[in-house]
CSV table of C-alpha atoms in Angstrom, one decimal:
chain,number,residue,atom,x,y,z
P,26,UNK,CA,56.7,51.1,-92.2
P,27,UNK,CA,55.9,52.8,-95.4
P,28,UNK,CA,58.8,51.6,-97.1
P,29,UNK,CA,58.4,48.0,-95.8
P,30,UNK,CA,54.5,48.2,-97.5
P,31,UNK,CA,55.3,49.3,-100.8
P,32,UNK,CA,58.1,46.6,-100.9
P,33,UNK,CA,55.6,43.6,-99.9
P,34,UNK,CA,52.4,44.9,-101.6
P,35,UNK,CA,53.2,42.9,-105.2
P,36,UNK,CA,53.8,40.2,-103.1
P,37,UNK,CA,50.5,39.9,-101.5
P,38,UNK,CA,48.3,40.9,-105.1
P,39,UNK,CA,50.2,37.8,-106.4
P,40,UNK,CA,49.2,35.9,-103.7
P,41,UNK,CA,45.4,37.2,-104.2
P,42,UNK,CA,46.0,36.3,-107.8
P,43,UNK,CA,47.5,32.5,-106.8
P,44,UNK,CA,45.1,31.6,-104.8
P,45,UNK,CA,41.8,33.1,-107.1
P,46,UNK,CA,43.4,31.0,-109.4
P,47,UNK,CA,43.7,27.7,-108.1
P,48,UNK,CA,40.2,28.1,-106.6
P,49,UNK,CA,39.1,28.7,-110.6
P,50,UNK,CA,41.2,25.7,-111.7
P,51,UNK,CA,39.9,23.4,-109.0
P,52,UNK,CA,36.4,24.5,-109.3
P,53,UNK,CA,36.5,25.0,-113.7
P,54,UNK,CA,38.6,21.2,-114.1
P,55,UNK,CA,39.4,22.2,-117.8
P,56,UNK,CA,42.8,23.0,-118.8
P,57,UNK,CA,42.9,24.0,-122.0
P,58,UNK,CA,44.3,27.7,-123.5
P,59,UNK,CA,40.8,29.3,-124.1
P,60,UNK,CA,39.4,28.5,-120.3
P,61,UNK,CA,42.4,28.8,-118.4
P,62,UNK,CA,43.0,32.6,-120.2
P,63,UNK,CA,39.3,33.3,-119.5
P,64,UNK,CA,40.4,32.0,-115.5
P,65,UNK,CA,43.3,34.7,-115.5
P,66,UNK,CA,41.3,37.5,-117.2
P,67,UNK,CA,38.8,37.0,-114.6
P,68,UNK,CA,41.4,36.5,-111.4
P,69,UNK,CA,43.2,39.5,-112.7
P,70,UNK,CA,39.8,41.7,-112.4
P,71,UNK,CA,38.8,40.5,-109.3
P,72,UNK,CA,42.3,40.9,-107.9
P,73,UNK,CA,42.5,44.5,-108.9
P,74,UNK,CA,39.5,45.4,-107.7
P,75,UNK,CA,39.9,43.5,-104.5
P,76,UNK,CA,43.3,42.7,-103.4
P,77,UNK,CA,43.3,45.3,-100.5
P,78,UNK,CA,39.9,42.9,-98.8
P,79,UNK,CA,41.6,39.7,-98.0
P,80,UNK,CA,44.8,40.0,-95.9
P,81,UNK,CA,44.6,42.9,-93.3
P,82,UNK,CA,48.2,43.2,-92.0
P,83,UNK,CA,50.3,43.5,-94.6
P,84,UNK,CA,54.0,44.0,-92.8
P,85,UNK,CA,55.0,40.3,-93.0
P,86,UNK,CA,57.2,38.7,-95.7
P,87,UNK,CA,56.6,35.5,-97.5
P,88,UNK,CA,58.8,33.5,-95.2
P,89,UNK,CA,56.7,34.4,-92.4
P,90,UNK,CA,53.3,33.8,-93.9
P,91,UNK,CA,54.4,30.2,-94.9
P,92,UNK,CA,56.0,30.0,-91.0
P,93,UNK,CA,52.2,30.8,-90.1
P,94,UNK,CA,50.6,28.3,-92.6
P,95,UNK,CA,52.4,25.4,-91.7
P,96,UNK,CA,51.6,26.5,-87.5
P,97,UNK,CA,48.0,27.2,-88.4
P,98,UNK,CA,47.9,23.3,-90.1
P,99,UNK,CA,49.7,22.4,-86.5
P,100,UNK,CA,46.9,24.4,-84.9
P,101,UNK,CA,44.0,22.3,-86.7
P,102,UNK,CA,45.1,19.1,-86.2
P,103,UNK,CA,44.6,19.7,-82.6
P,104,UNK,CA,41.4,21.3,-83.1
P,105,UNK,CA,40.4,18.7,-84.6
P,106,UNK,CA,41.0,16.6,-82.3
P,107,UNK,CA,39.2,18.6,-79.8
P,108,UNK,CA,36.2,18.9,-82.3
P,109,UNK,CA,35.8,15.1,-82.2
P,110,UNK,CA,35.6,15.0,-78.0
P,111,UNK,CA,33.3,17.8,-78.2
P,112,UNK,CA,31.1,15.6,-80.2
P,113,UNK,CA,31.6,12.4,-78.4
P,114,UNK,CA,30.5,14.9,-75.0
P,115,UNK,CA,27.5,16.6,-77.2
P,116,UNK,CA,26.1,12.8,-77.9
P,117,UNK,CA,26.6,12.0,-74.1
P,118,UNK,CA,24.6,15.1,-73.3
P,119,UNK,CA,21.7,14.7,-75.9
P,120,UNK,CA,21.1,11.0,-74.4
P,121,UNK,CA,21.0,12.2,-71.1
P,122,UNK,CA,18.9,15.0,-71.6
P,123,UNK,CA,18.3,18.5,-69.5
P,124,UNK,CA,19.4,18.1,-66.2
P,125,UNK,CA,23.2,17.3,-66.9
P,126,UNK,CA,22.6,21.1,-68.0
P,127,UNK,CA,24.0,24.3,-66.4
P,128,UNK,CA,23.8,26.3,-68.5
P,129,UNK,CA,25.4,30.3,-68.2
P,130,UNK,CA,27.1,33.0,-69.8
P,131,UNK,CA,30.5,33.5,-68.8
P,132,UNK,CA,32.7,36.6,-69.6
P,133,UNK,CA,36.4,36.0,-71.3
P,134,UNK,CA,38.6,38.9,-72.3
P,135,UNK,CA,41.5,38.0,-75.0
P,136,UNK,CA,44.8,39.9,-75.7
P,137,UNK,CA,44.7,39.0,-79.6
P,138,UNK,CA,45.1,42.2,-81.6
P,139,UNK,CA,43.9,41.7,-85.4
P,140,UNK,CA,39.9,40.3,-86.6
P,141,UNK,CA,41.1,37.3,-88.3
P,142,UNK,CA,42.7,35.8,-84.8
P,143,UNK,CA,39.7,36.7,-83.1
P,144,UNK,CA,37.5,35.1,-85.9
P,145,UNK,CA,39.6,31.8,-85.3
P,146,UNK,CA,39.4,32.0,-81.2
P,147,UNK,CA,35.8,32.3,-81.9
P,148,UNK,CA,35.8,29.2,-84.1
P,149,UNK,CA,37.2,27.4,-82.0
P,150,UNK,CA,35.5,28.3,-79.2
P,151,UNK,CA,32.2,27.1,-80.9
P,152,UNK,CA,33.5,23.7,-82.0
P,153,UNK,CA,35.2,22.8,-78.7
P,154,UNK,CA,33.2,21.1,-76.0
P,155,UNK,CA,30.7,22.5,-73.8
P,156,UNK,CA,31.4,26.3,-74.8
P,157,UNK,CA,29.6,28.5,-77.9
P,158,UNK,CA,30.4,32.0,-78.8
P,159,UNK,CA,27.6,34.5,-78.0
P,160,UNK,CA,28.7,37.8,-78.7
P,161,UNK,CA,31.9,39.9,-79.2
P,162,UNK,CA,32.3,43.5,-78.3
P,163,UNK,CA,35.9,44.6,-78.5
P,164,UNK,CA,38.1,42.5,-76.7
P,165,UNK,CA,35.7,40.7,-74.5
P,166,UNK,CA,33.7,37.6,-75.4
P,167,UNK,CA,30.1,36.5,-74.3
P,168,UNK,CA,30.7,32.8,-73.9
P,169,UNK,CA,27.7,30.4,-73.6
P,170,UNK,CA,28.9,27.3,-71.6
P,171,UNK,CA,26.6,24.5,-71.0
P,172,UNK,CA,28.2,22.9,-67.6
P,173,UNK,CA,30.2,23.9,-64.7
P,174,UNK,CA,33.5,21.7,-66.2
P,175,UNK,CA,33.0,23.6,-69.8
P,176,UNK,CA,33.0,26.8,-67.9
P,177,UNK,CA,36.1,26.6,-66.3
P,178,UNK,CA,38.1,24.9,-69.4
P,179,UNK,CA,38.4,28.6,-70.8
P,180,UNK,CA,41.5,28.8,-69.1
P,181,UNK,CA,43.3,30.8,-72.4
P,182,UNK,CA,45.1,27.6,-73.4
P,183,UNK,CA,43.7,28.1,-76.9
P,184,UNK,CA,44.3,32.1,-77.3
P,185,UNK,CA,47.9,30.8,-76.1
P,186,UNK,CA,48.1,28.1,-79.0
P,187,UNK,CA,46.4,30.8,-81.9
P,188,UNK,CA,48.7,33.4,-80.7
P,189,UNK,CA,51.9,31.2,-81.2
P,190,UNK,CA,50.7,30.5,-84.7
P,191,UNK,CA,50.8,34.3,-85.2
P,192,UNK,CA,54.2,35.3,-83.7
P,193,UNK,CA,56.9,36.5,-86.1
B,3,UNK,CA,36.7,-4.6,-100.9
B,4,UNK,CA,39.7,-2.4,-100.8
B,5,UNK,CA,40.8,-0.7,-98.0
B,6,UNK,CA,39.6,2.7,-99.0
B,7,UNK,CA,36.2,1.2,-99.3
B,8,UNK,CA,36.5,-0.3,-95.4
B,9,UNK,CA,37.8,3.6,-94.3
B,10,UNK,CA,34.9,5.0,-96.3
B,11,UNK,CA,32.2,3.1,-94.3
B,12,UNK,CA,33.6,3.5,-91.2
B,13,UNK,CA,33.8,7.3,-91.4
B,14,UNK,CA,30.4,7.5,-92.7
B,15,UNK,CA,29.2,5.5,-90.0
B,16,UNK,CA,30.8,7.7,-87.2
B,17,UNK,CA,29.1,10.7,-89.2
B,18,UNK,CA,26.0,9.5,-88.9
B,19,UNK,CA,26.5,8.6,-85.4
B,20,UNK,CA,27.2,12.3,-84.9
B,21,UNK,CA,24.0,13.4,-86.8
B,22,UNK,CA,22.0,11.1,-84.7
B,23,UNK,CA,23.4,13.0,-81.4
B,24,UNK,CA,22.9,16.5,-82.7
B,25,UNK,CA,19.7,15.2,-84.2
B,26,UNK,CA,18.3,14.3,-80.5
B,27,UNK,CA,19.7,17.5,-79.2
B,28,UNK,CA,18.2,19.5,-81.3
B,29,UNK,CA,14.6,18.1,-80.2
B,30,UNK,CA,15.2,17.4,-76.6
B,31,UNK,CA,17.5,20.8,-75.1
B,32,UNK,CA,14.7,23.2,-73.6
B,33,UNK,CA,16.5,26.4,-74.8
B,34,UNK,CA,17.2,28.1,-77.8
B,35,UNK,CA,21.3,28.7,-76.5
B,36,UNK,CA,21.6,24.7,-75.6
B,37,UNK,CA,19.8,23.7,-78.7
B,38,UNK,CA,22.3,26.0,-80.6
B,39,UNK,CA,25.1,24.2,-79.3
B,40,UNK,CA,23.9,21.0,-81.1
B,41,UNK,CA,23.5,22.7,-83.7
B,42,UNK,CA,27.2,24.2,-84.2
B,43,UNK,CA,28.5,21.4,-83.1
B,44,UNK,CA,27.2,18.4,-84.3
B,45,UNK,CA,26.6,19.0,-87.7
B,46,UNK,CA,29.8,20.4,-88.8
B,47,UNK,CA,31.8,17.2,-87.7
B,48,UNK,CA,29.2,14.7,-88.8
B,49,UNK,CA,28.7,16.8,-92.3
B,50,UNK,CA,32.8,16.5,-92.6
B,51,UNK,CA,32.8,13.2,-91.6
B,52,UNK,CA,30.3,11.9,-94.6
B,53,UNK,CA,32.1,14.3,-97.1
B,54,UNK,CA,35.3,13.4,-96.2
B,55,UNK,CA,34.1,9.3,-96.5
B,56,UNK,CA,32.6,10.0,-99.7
B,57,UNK,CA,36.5,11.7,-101.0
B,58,UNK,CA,38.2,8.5,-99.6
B,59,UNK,CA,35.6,6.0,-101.4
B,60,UNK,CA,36.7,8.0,-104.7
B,61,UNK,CA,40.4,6.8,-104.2
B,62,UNK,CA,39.4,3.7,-105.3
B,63,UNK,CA,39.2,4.9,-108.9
B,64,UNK,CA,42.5,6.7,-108.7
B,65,UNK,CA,45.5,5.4,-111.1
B,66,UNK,CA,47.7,7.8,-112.1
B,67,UNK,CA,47.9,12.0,-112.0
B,68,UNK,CA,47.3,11.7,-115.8
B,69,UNK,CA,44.6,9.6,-116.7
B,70,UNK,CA,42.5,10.1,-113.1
B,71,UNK,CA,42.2,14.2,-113.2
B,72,UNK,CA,38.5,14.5,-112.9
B,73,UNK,CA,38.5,11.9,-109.7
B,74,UNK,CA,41.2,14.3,-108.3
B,75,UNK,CA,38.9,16.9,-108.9
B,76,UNK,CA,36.0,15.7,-107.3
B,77,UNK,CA,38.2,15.0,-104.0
B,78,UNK,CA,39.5,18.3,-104.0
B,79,UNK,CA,35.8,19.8,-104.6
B,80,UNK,CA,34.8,17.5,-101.6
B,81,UNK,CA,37.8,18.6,-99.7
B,82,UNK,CA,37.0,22.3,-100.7
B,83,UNK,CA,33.2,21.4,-99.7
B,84,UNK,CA,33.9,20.3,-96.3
B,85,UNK,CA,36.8,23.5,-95.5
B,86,UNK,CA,33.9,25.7,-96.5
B,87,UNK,CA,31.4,23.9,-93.9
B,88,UNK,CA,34.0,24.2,-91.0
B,89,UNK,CA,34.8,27.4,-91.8
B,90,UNK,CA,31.3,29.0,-91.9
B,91,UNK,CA,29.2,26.8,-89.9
B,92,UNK,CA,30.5,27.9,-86.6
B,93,UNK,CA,29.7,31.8,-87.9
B,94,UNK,CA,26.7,31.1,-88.9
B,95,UNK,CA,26.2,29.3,-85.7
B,96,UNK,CA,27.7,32.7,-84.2
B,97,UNK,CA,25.8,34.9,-85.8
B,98,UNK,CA,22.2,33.2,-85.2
B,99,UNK,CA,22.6,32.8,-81.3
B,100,UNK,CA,23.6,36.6,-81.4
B,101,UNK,CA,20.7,37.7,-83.4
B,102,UNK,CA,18.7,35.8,-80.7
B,103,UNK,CA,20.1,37.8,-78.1
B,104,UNK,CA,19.6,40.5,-79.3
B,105,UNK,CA,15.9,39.6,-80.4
B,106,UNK,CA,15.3,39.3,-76.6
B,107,UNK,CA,15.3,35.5,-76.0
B,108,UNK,CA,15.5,34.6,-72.9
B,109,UNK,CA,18.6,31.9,-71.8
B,110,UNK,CA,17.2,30.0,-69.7
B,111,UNK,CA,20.1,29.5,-66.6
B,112,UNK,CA,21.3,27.6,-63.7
B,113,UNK,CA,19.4,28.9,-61.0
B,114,UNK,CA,22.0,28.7,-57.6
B,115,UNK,CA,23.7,30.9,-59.0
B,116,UNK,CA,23.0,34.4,-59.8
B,117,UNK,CA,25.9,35.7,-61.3
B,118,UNK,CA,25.9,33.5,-64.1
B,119,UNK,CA,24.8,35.9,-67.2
B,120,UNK,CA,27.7,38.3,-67.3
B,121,UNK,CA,25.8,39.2,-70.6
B,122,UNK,CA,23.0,40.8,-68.6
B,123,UNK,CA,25.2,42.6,-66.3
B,124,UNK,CA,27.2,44.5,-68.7
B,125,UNK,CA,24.3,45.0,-71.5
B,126,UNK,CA,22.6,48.6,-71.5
B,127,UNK,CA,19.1,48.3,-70.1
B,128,UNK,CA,17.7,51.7,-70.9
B,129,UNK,CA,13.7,51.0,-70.3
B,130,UNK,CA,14.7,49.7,-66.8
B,131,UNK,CA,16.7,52.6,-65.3
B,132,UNK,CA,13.8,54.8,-67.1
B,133,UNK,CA,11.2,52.9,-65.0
B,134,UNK,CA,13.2,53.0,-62.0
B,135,UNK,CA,14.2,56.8,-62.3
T,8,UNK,CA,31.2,-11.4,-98.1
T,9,UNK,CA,30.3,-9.4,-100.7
T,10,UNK,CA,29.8,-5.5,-100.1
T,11,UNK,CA,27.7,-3.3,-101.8
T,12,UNK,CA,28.9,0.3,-101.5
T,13,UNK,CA,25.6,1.4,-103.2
T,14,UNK,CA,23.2,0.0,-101.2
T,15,UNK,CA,25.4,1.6,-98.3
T,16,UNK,CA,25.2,4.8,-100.0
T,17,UNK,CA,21.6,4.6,-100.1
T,18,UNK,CA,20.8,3.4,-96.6
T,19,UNK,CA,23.3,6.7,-95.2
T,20,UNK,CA,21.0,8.5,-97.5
T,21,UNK,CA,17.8,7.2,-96.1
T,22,UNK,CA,19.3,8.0,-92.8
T,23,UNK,CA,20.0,11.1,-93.1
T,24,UNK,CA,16.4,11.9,-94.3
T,25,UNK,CA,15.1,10.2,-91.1
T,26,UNK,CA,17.6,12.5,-89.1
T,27,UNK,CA,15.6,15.3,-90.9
T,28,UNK,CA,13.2,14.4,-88.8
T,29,UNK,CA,13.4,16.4,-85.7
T,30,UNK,CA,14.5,19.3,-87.3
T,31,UNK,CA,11.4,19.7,-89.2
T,32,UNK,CA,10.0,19.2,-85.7
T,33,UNK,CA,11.9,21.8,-84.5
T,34,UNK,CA,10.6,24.1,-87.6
T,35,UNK,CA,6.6,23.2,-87.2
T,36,UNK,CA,6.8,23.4,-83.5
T,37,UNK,CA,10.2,26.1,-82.7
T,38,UNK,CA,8.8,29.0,-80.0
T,39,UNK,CA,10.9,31.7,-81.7
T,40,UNK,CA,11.5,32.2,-85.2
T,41,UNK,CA,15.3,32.0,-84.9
T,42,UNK,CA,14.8,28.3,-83.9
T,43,UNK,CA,13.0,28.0,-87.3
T,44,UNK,CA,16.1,29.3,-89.1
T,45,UNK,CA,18.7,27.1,-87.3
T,46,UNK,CA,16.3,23.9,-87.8
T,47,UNK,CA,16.2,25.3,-92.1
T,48,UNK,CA,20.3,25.5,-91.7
T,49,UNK,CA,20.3,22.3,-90.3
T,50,UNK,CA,18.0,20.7,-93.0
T,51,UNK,CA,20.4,22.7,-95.8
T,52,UNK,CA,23.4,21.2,-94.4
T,53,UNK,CA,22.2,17.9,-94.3
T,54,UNK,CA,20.7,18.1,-97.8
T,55,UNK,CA,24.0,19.0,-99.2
T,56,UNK,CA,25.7,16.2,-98.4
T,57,UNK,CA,22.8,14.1,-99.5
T,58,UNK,CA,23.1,15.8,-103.2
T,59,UNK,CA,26.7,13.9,-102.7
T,60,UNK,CA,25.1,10.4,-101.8
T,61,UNK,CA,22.8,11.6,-104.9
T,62,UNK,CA,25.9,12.0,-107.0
T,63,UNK,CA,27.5,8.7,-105.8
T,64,UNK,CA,24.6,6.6,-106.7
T,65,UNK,CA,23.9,7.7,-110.0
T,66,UNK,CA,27.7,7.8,-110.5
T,67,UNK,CA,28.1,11.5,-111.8
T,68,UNK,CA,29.5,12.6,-108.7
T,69,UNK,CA,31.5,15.5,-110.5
T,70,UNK,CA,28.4,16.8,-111.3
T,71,UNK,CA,26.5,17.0,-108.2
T,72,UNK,CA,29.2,17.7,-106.5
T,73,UNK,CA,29.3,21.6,-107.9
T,74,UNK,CA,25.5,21.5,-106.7
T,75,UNK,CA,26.4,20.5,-103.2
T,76,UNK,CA,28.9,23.8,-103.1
T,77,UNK,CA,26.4,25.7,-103.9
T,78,UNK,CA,23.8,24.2,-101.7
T,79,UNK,CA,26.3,24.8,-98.9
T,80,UNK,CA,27.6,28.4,-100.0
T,81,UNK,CA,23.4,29.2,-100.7
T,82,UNK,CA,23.0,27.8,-97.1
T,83,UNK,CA,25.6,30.1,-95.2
T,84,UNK,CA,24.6,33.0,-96.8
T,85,UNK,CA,21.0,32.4,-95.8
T,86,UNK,CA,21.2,32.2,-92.4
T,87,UNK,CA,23.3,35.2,-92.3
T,88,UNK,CA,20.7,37.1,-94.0
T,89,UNK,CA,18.3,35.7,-91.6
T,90,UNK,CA,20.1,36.3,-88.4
T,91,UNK,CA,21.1,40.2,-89.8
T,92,UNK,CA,17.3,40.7,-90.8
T,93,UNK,CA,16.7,39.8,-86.9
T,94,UNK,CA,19.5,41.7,-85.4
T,95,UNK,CA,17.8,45.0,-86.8
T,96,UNK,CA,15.0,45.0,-84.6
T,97,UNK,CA,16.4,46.9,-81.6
T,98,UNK,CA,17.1,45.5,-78.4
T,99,UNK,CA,14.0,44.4,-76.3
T,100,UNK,CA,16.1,43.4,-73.0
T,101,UNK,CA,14.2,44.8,-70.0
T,102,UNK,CA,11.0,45.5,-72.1
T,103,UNK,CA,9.7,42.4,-72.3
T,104,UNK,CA,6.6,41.8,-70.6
T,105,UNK,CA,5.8,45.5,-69.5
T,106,UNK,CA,3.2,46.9,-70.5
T,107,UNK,CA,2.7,50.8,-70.6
């Protein structure tokens, strides 16, 4: 374990660095010498000051990041698609108006282990129909669901999809 | 009219569709928690949407890698623009209706069935066992 | 048929300033205050994009572009200031409505 974090830890400050900088070069739109060296002198503070804050597990190799990249661009697609009948449902409600409501809080419990998988189930929990994140403690998830059909379409098929993204 | 002009109009059209219906949610839901779910929902699509339109209208000035750079740029600031909104819209979102919980707003609930805030069951309610102790 | 993307630009803008509307309904008349900040978040959101519609009519979208960023970034870390500056009062479950 030890060994395997000192072997991938350059490989994740470059990473830091790569993506700082193509965030300065998208955002700066010069390319000349003098502002693309004042864009590394600045990437290269930030990323020794801060390279430790942006990825938390640290044991997996290039190859499997860009595995997970290209999953996690499967993932959106489809939760994209699912953002767009959530909206389509949303308009239905908003026309009809209160009593299509029934409102309550359900309780889900999810298996996924590290903050930035939970971050996404709770995402995606917010943008899919019917169903709003409340509250997180731990492992269990306050779930706001505005109908009875909402409520019982957390049936873990998304925590299934995220966590195949994140298998190695 | 090119056809990145015709795909610009019709996705800002179905944005605005989608602001209308989180619009009307927003003033006719009774409660804070259903009002909040216009709120997540509709505006981060329909804010995408227009963004999104906008980027695809400025293909139309796109020739070549060399000579178009700054219209690149502007699609990939739109593009960065819109990631941004879908990323922290739904925190914010998150992070509102949980401040409101714990401000003490009441949800307002289906009434048939009791057991439907599993929230209130499992939260601490000190003052209560105090007053019935 | 000829189509004028700028007067389209300008009507989405108009419209999105009428959909402004019930959200500054929502802010006069909110009950709780954290309706007020979702109804501001709203109105931030939507004026970003219309500093885009902005950009596109007076053609300097690369310039208002970098406003509408900061619009949005400005607006995020707003209502997260807001909802933390709420979250501090402790819990007043079970409290409401006795009185001692």
């Amino acid at each position: 374990m030890d060994r395997n974090k000192t072997k991938s830890s350059p490989f994740y400050s470059w990473l830091v660095f790569g993506l700082l900088m193509l965030t300065w070069v998208v955002f700066s739109g010069f390319l000349d010498a003098f502002h693309l060296s004042l864009g590394v002198i600045s990437c290269a503070f930030v990323t020794w000051i801060s390279a430790d804050l942006l990825f938390e597990n640290r044991s997996d190799g290039p190859v499997a990041r860009i595995k997970q990249v290209f999953r996690l661009a499967g993932y959106s697609v489809w939760l994209v698609y699912q953002i767009v009948l959530a909206n389509i449902h949303l308009l239905k409600l908003s026309f009809i108006g209160q009593r299509a409501l029934q409102p309550q809080i359900v309780r889900y419990e999810c298996k996924l282990k590290s903050d930035f998988e939970k971050f996404l189930l709770a995402n995606s929990i917010t943008l899919t129909p019917g169903t709003v994140t409340m509250k997180i403690k731990g492992d269990t998830f306050y779930i706001h669901a505005i109908s009875d059909v909402a409520a019982e379409g957390l049936d873990g098929e998304m925590e299934k999809r995220i966590a195949k993204c994140f298998e190695s | 009219m090119s056809i990145f002009t015709i795909i610009a109009v019709v996705l800002i059209c179905v944005g605005l569709l989608f602001f209308l219906g989180a619009a009307v949610g927003i003033m006719r839901f009774g409660d804070f928690y259903t009002r909040m779910h216009a709120a997540g929902k509709g505006d981060t699509l329909s804010s995408l949407l227009v963004l999104l339109g906008f980027g695809v209208y400025q293909l139309n000035n796109f020739q070549s890698f060399s000579e178009s750079w700054p219209v690149l740029l502007v699609i990939l600031k739109l593009i960065a623009i819109s990631a941004f909104i879908l990323l922290t819209s739904p925190t914010a979102t998150h992070a509102l209706m949980d401040s409101g919980w714990e401000d003490g707003i009441e949800p307002e609930l289906k009434n048939d069935k009791p057991e439907t805030n599993a929230l209130e069951e499992d939260m601490p309610q000190p003052k209560q066992k105090e007053a019935q102790a | 048929m000829n189509f004028d993307f700028d007067s389209f630009t300008l009507f989405t803008g108009i419209a999105l300033l009428v959909l402004m509307i019930p959200a500054t309904y929502r802010l006069a008349t909110g009950p709780t205050a954290i309706d007020r900040i979702v109804s501001i978040n709203i109105i931030g959101t939507k004026s970003a994009v219309i500093l885009v519609i902005i950009g596109s009519l007076f053609g300097r979208v690369e310039m208002f572009v970098d406003f509408a960023l900061t619009y949005a970034l400005l607006n995020f870390i707003g209502s997260l200031a807001a909802a933390r500056y709420l979250h501090k009062t402790p819990p007043a479950r079970g409290q409401v409505g006795e009185d001692e």
